[in-house]
Coordinates of C-alpha atoms in Angstrom, one line a residue:
M54 CA -20.7 19.1 -12.4
F55 CA -20.9 18.0 -8.7
I56 CA -24.1 15.9 -9.3
S57 CA -22.5 14.3 -12.4
S58 CA -19.3 13.5 -10.5
A59 CA -21.4 11.9 -7.6
G60 CA -22.8 9.4 -10.0
Y61 CA -19.6 8.8 -11.9
P62 CA -18.2 5.9 -9.6
F63 CA -21.3 3.8 -10.2
S64 CA -20.7 4.0 -14.0
Y65 CA -17.8 1.6 -13.7
L66 CA -18.4 -0.2 -10.4
I67 CA -21.8 -1.6 -11.3
P68 CA -20.9 -2.8 -14.8
G69 CA -17.8 -4.5 -13.2
M70 CA -20.0 -6.3 -10.7
L71 CA -22.5 -7.4 -13.4
T72 CA -19.7 -8.7 -15.6
A73 CA -18.2 -10.7 -12.7
E74 CA -21.6 -12.1 -11.7
F75 CA -22.5 -13.2 -15.3
T76 CA -19.1 -14.8 -16.2
D77 CA -17.6 -18.0 -15.1
D78 CA -14.3 -17.9 -13.2
E79 CA -12.5 -19.0 -16.4
Y80 CA -13.4 -15.8 -18.2
R81 CA -13.6 -13.3 -15.4
S82 CA -10.0 -12.1 -16.0
F83 CA -10.6 -11.6 -19.7
T84 CA -13.8 -9.6 -19.3
A85 CA -12.3 -7.4 -16.6
S86 CA -9.2 -6.5 -18.8
F87 CA -11.4 -5.9 -21.8
A88 CA -13.7 -3.6 -19.9
W89 CA -10.6 -1.7 -18.7
G90 CA -9.4 -1.4 -22.3
V91 CA -12.6 0.4 -23.2
W92 CA -12.1 2.8 -20.3
V93 CA -8.7 3.7 -21.8
V94 CA -10.2 5.0 -25.0
G95 CA -12.0 7.7 -23.0
M96 CA -8.9 8.5 -20.9
A97 CA -6.6 8.8 -24.0
A98 CA -9.1 11.1 -25.7
L99 CA -9.6 13.4 -22.6
P100 CA -6.5 15.6 -23.0
Y101 CA -7.4 16.5 -26.5
V102 CA -11.0 17.1 -25.6
V103 CA -9.7 19.6 -23.0
K104 CA -7.2 21.1 -25.4
Y105 CA -9.8 21.8 -28.1
T106 CA -12.8 22.8 -26.0
G107 CA -11.0 25.1 -23.6
T108 CA -13.9 25.8 -21.1
W109 CA -15.3 23.8 -18.2
F110 CA -18.8 24.1 -19.6
L111 CA -17.9 22.5 -22.9
I112 CA -15.7 19.9 -21.2
G113 CA -18.6 18.9 -19.0
M114 CA -21.0 18.7 -22.0
V115 CA -18.6 16.6 -24.1
T116 CA -17.8 14.2 -21.3
Y117 CA -21.0 13.8 -19.4
L118 CA -23.8 14.2 -21.9
P119 CA -22.9 11.1 -24.0
S120 CA -22.8 9.1 -20.8
L121 CA -26.3 10.2 -20.0
I122 CA -27.6 9.4 -23.5
L123 CA -25.9 6.0 -23.6
T124 CA -27.2 5.1 -20.1
F125 CA -30.8 5.4 -21.3
F126 CA -30.0 3.6 -24.5
Y127 CA -28.4 0.4 -23.0
M128 CA -30.5 0.1 -19.8
P129 CA -33.3 -2.0 -21.6
F130 CA -30.6 -4.4 -22.9
V131 CA -28.8 -5.0 -19.6
P132 CA -30.4 -7.7 -17.5
E133 CA -30.4 -7.8 -13.7
S134 CA -27.9 -10.1 -12.0
P135 CA -29.3 -13.6 -11.5
R136 CA -27.1 -14.0 -8.4
W137 CA -28.6 -10.9 -6.8
L138 CA -32.1 -12.0 -7.8
T139 CA -31.5 -15.4 -6.2
S140 CA -30.1 -13.8 -3.0
V141 CA -33.4 -11.9 -2.5
G142 CA -35.6 -14.9 -3.4
R143 CA -36.6 -13.8 -6.9
I144 CA -35.8 -17.3 -8.3
K145 CA -38.2 -17.2 -11.2
E146 CA -36.7 -14.0 -12.6
A147 CA -33.2 -15.4 -12.2
V148 CA -34.1 -18.6 -14.0
K149 CA -35.7 -16.7 -16.9
I150 CA -32.5 -14.6 -17.4
L151 CA -30.3 -17.6 -17.2
E152 CA -32.4 -19.5 -19.7
N153 CA -32.1 -16.5 -22.1
V154 CA -28.3 -16.5 -21.5
A155 CA -28.1 -20.2 -22.3
K156 CA -30.3 -19.7 -25.4
V157 CA -28.1 -16.9 -26.8
N158 CA -25.0 -19.0 -26.0
G159 CA -26.5 -22.1 -27.6
T160 CA -25.9 -24.1 -24.4
T161 CA -29.4 -25.1 -23.4
D162 CA -28.5 -28.8 -23.6
K163 CA -25.2 -28.5 -21.7
M164 CA -26.3 -28.3 -18.1
S165 CA -24.2 -30.9 -16.3
A166 CA -25.2 -32.8 -13.2
D167 CA -22.4 -31.0 -11.2
Q168 CA -23.7 -27.6 -12.3
F169 CA -27.2 -28.6 -11.5
D170 CA -26.1 -29.7 -8.0
T171 CA -24.3 -26.4 -7.5
A172 CA -27.3 -24.3 -8.6
L173 CA -29.6 -26.3 -6.2
N174 CA -27.1 -25.8 -3.4
R175 CA -27.0 -22.0 -3.9
V176 CA -30.8 -21.8 -4.0
F177 CA -31.1 -23.9 -0.9
I178 CA -28.6 -21.8 1.1
I179 CA -30.2 -18.6 0.0
Q180 CA -33.7 -19.9 1.0
Q181 CA -32.4 -21.0 4.4
Q182 CA -30.9 -17.6 5.1
K183 CA -34.0 -15.5 4.0
E184 CA -34.5 -14.5 7.7
Q185 CA -31.3 -12.5 7.6
K186 CA -33.0 -9.2 6.8
N187 CA -30.6 -6.7 8.4
I188 CA -27.6 -6.5 6.1
G189 CA -25.6 -3.4 5.7
I190 CA -22.1 -1.9 6.0
W191 CA -21.8 -3.2 9.5
T192 CA -22.2 -6.7 8.2
L193 CA -18.8 -6.3 6.5
F194 CA -17.2 -6.4 10.0
S195 CA -19.5 -9.0 11.5
K196 CA -17.1 -11.8 11.0
R197 CA -13.3 -11.9 11.5
N198 CA -12.0 -13.0 8.1
L199 CA -14.6 -10.9 6.2
A200 CA -13.6 -7.9 8.2
K201 CA -9.9 -8.5 7.5
N202 CA -10.5 -8.7 3.8
T203 CA -12.7 -5.6 3.9
I204 CA -10.0 -3.6 5.7
I205 CA -7.2 -4.8 3.3
L206 CA -9.4 -4.0 0.3
C207 CA -10.0 -0.5 1.7
I208 CA -6.3 0.1 2.1
S209 CA -5.6 -1.3 -1.3
W210 CA -8.3 0.9 -2.9
T211 CA -6.9 3.9 -1.1
M212 CA -3.3 3.3 -2.3
N213 CA -4.4 2.5 -5.9
N214 CA -6.7 5.5 -6.0
M215 CA -4.2 8.0 -4.7
I216 CA -1.3 6.7 -6.8
Y217 CA -3.4 6.6 -10.0
D218 CA -4.8 10.1 -9.5
S219 CA -1.5 11.5 -8.3
V220 CA 0.4 10.2 -11.4
T221 CA -2.4 11.7 -13.6
L222 CA -2.5 15.1 -11.8
N223 CA 1.3 15.3 -11.7
T224 CA 1.4 15.5 -15.6
P225 CA 1.8 19.4 -15.7
N226 CA 4.9 19.0 -13.5
M227 CA 6.6 16.8 -16.0
S228 CA 8.8 18.2 -18.8
G229 CA 7.4 18.4 -22.3
D230 CA 3.9 18.9 -23.7
Q231 CA 1.3 18.2 -20.9
F232 CA -1.4 17.0 -23.3
L233 CA 1.0 14.5 -25.0
N234 CA 2.2 13.3 -21.6
F235 CA -1.3 12.7 -20.4
F236 CA -2.1 10.8 -23.6
I237 CA 1.0 8.6 -23.2
L238 CA 0.2 7.9 -19.5
S239 CA -3.4 7.0 -20.6
I240 CA -2.6 4.9 -23.7
I241 CA -0.1 2.8 -21.8
E242 CA -3.1 1.3 -20.1
V243 CA -3.9 -0.6 -23.3
P244 CA -0.9 -3.0 -23.0
S245 CA -1.4 -2.9 -19.2
S246 CA -4.9 -4.4 -19.6
I247 CA -3.7 -7.0 -22.0
V248 CA -0.8 -8.1 -19.9
G249 CA -2.9 -7.9 -16.8
G250 CA -5.7 -10.0 -18.2
Y251 CA -3.2 -12.7 -19.3
L252 CA -1.4 -12.9 -15.9
L253 CA -4.6 -12.8 -13.9
G254 CA -5.8 -15.9 -15.8
T255 CA -2.5 -17.8 -15.4
L256 CA -0.6 -16.7 -12.3
G257 CA -3.6 -15.5 -10.3
R258 CA -4.5 -12.2 -8.6
R259 CA -2.6 -12.0 -5.4
W260 CA 1.0 -12.4 -6.4
T261 CA 0.5 -10.6 -9.7
Q262 CA -0.7 -7.6 -7.7
V263 CA 2.2 -7.8 -5.2
T264 CA 4.7 -8.0 -8.1
F265 CA 3.4 -5.0 -9.9
F266 CA 3.2 -2.9 -6.7
F267 CA 6.9 -3.8 -6.3
I268 CA 7.6 -2.7 -9.8
A269 CA 5.8 0.6 -9.0
V270 CA 8.0 1.0 -5.9
I271 CA 11.2 0.5 -8.0
T272 CA 10.1 2.9 -10.9
F273 CA 8.9 5.7 -8.5
T274 CA 12.2 5.4 -6.6
V275 CA 14.2 5.7 -9.8
A276 CA 12.2 8.8 -10.7
T277 CA 12.8 10.2 -7.2
I278 CA 16.5 9.8 -7.6
A279 CA 16.7 11.0 -11.2
I280 CA 14.7 14.3 -10.8
P281 CA 17.5 16.3 -9.0
L282 CA 20.1 15.1 -11.6
P283 CA 20.8 17.1 -14.7
N284 CA 19.6 15.9 -18.1
M285 CA 17.6 13.1 -16.6
S286 CA 14.1 14.2 -17.7
I287 CA 13.7 11.3 -20.1
V288 CA 14.5 8.8 -17.3
V289 CA 11.8 10.5 -15.2
I290 CA 9.2 10.2 -18.0
V291 CA 10.1 6.6 -18.8
S292 CA 10.0 5.7 -15.1
T293 CA 6.6 7.4 -14.6
V294 CA 5.1 5.6 -17.7
A295 CA 6.4 2.3 -16.3
A296 CA 4.9 3.0 -12.9
K297 CA 1.6 3.9 -14.6
F298 CA 1.8 0.6 -16.5
A299 CA 2.2 -1.3 -13.1
I300 CA -0.4 0.6 -11.1
T301 CA -3.0 0.1 -13.8
I302 CA -2.6 -3.6 -13.4
T303 CA -2.8 -3.4 -9.6
F304 CA -6.0 -1.3 -10.0
L305 CA -7.5 -3.8 -12.4
I306 CA -6.8 -6.6 -10.0
L307 CA -8.3 -4.7 -7.1
Y308 CA -11.7 -4.3 -9.0
L309 CA -11.7 -8.0 -9.7
Q310 CA -10.7 -9.0 -6.1
A311 CA -13.4 -6.8 -4.6
N312 CA -16.1 -8.5 -6.8
E313 CA -14.7 -12.0 -6.0
L314 CA -14.3 -11.6 -2.3
F315 CA -17.5 -10.0 -1.2
P316 CA -20.7 -12.2 -1.1
T317 CA -23.6 -11.5 -3.4
S318 CA -25.7 -9.9 -0.8
L319 CA -22.9 -7.5 0.1
R320 CA -21.0 -7.1 -3.2
S321 CA -22.4 -3.7 -4.1
T322 CA -22.2 -2.6 -0.5
G323 CA -18.6 -3.7 -0.1
N324 CA -17.5 -2.2 -3.4
S325 CA -19.2 1.1 -2.6
F326 CA -17.8 1.2 1.0
C327 CA -14.2 0.5 -0.2
G328 CA -14.6 3.0 -3.0
T329 CA -15.9 5.7 -0.6
V330 CA -13.0 5.2 1.8
G331 CA -10.6 5.4 -1.0
S332 CA -12.2 8.5 -2.4
I333 CA -12.3 10.3 1.0
I334 CA -8.7 9.7 1.7
G335 CA -7.9 10.3 -2.0
I336 CA -8.9 14.0 -1.4
F337 CA -5.4 14.4 -0.2
G338 CA -4.0 13.3 -3.6
P339 CA -3.8 16.8 -5.0
S340 CA -1.8 17.9 -1.9
I341 CA 0.8 15.2 -2.7
V342 CA 1.1 16.6 -6.3
Y343 CA 1.3 20.2 -4.8
L344 CA 4.4 19.1 -2.9
G345 CA 6.1 19.2 -6.3
R346 CA 6.0 23.0 -6.1
Y347 CA 8.6 22.9 -3.3
D348 CA 10.4 19.7 -4.2
A349 CA 9.9 18.0 -7.6
A350 CA 10.9 14.6 -6.2
A351 CA 8.5 14.7 -3.2
P352 CA 5.4 13.4 -5.1
Y353 CA 7.4 10.4 -6.5
L354 CA 8.8 9.5 -3.1
A355 CA 5.2 9.7 -1.6
M356 CA 3.9 7.4 -4.4
A357 CA 6.8 5.0 -3.8
I358 CA 5.8 4.7 -0.2
M359 CA 2.2 4.2 -1.0
S360 CA 3.2 1.5 -3.5
L361 CA 5.2 -0.2 -0.8
T362 CA 2.2 -0.1 1.5
G363 CA -0.1 -1.6 -1.1
M364 CA 2.5 -4.4 -1.8
V365 CA 2.7 -5.4 1.8
V366 CA -1.1 -5.4 2.7
T367 CA -2.4 -7.0 -0.5
A368 CA -0.1 -10.0 0.1
F369 CA -2.5 -11.0 2.9
L370 CA -5.6 -11.3 0.6
P371 CA -6.7 -14.8 -0.4
E372 CA -6.2 -15.9 -4.0
T373 CA -9.4 -15.9 -6.0
L374 CA -8.3 -17.6 -9.3
H375 CA -10.5 -20.6 -10.2
Q376 CA -12.8 -20.0 -7.2
H377 CA -16.6 -19.6 -7.2
L378 CA -18.0 -16.3 -6.2
P379 CA -19.1 -16.4 -2.5
E380 CA -22.9 -16.4 -2.3
T381 CA -23.4 -15.9 1.4
I382 CA -21.7 -14.1 4.3
D383 CA -20.4 -17.4 5.6
D384 CA -19.0 -18.2 2.2
A385 CA -17.1 -14.9 2.2
N386 CA -15.8 -15.5 5.7
E387 CA -14.5 -19.0 5.0
F388 CA -13.0 -17.9 1.6
G389 CA -9.3 -18.7 1.5
K390 CA -8.9 -19.8 5.1
T391 CA -7.3 -23.1 4.1
N392 CA -4.7 -21.5 1.8
T393 CA -1.2 -21.1 2.9
F394 CA 0.6 -17.7 2.5
W395 CA 3.2 -18.8 0.0
S396 CA 0.8 -20.8 -2.2
L397 CA 0.6 -19.7 -5.8
H398 CA -3.1 -20.4 -6.3
P399 CA -5.6 -22.9 -4.9
K400 CA -7.2 -25.7 -6.8
R401 CA -10.5 -25.2 -8.6
K402 CA -13.4 -25.7 -6.3
K403 CA -15.9 -28.4 -7.0
S404 CA -19.5 -28.8 -5.8
E405 CA -19.8 -30.1 -2.3
I406 CA -23.3 -31.5 -2.8
N407 CA -23.7 -35.3 -3.0
P408 CA -25.7 -36.3 -6.1
H409 CA -27.9 -38.5 -3.8
D410 CA -29.1 -35.3 -2.0
I411 CA -30.8 -33.8 -5.1
N412 CA -34.3 -35.2 -4.3
Q413 CA -34.0 -33.9 -0.7
L414 CA -33.0 -30.5 -1.9
L415 CA -35.9 -30.4 -4.4
A416 CA -38.3 -31.4 -1.7
R417 CA -36.9 -28.8 0.7
R418 CA -37.2 -26.1 -2.0
R419 CA -40.8 -27.0 -2.7
S420 CA -41.7 -26.9 1.0
L421 CA -40.1 -23.5 1.4
A422 CA -42.0 -22.2 -1.6
T423 CA -45.3 -23.2 -0.2
T424 CA -44.7 -21.7 3.3

């Protein structure tokens, strides 16, 4: 069970990264919300798997064995990320995958001059930075803006992780059938993913996340006040479901922001680092739920405070709507520097390459390839 759990985070982190790297900024919100909706199916089924299996061994077999089988089934059909291949200089493999994508999509004849310029620019930058061999966790803190975003994402990941897990683990402390409560708290993520996907593609990531953290603060506060009062159990349940709705959207946005703010060479490293920090601190999540043994309102108050923390810190992340994924460390460090704090979302970025420079870029690429 420990070994299976150790590999579990990669089962949703890596597909999320691949999805972000394969899709254009116009469709990134939709694919992220759709992927989350698939996750909900498993979460909603889990309480009844537990109810009708009854032992840890059977629960482990039912939940982990299908994942193992499916992993070997779909591995041959999932291509490597062209962005990552390009970042390590494996250009031919990246081009082959992109050609296949274009063929499947029926867009082989739709490569515009602007897209061509952008692709050449990315290849040129990656080739120029090939000498940067020593990249690791420390690189996340090598530049000021990148370090700031990394720290904020770590805090956001920790708050989201602890709140999400605490709401789930606190189910037995709620009145009513615990299996039905778990199912309701899981199935509410379906409308959350739909609403979240729509708002992410229209209003953007940053203020949508801040808004729903604020909603979580309000709903957890209502639950905290209602618990000591008589005949208010329905208010507590409704407030908790509303809070789960809100925190699901903030968690969805977090995954998308992490993929959009870290550069290609550090995307997996950054996601893994933030996820690890969140998981280590998240160890104390069950302790928050355990406080309910002494004061039923204490877990909800703690979650309200964590939601408030998340609301404040995530307001300082840059908006990523309609922005290209950063390819290099410098790209990630410069990301969002020109945006003002109260701006809704920045304009869509365009290629910075002059069309007259194409021949120079081609010549430079050929010279690099022969050296």
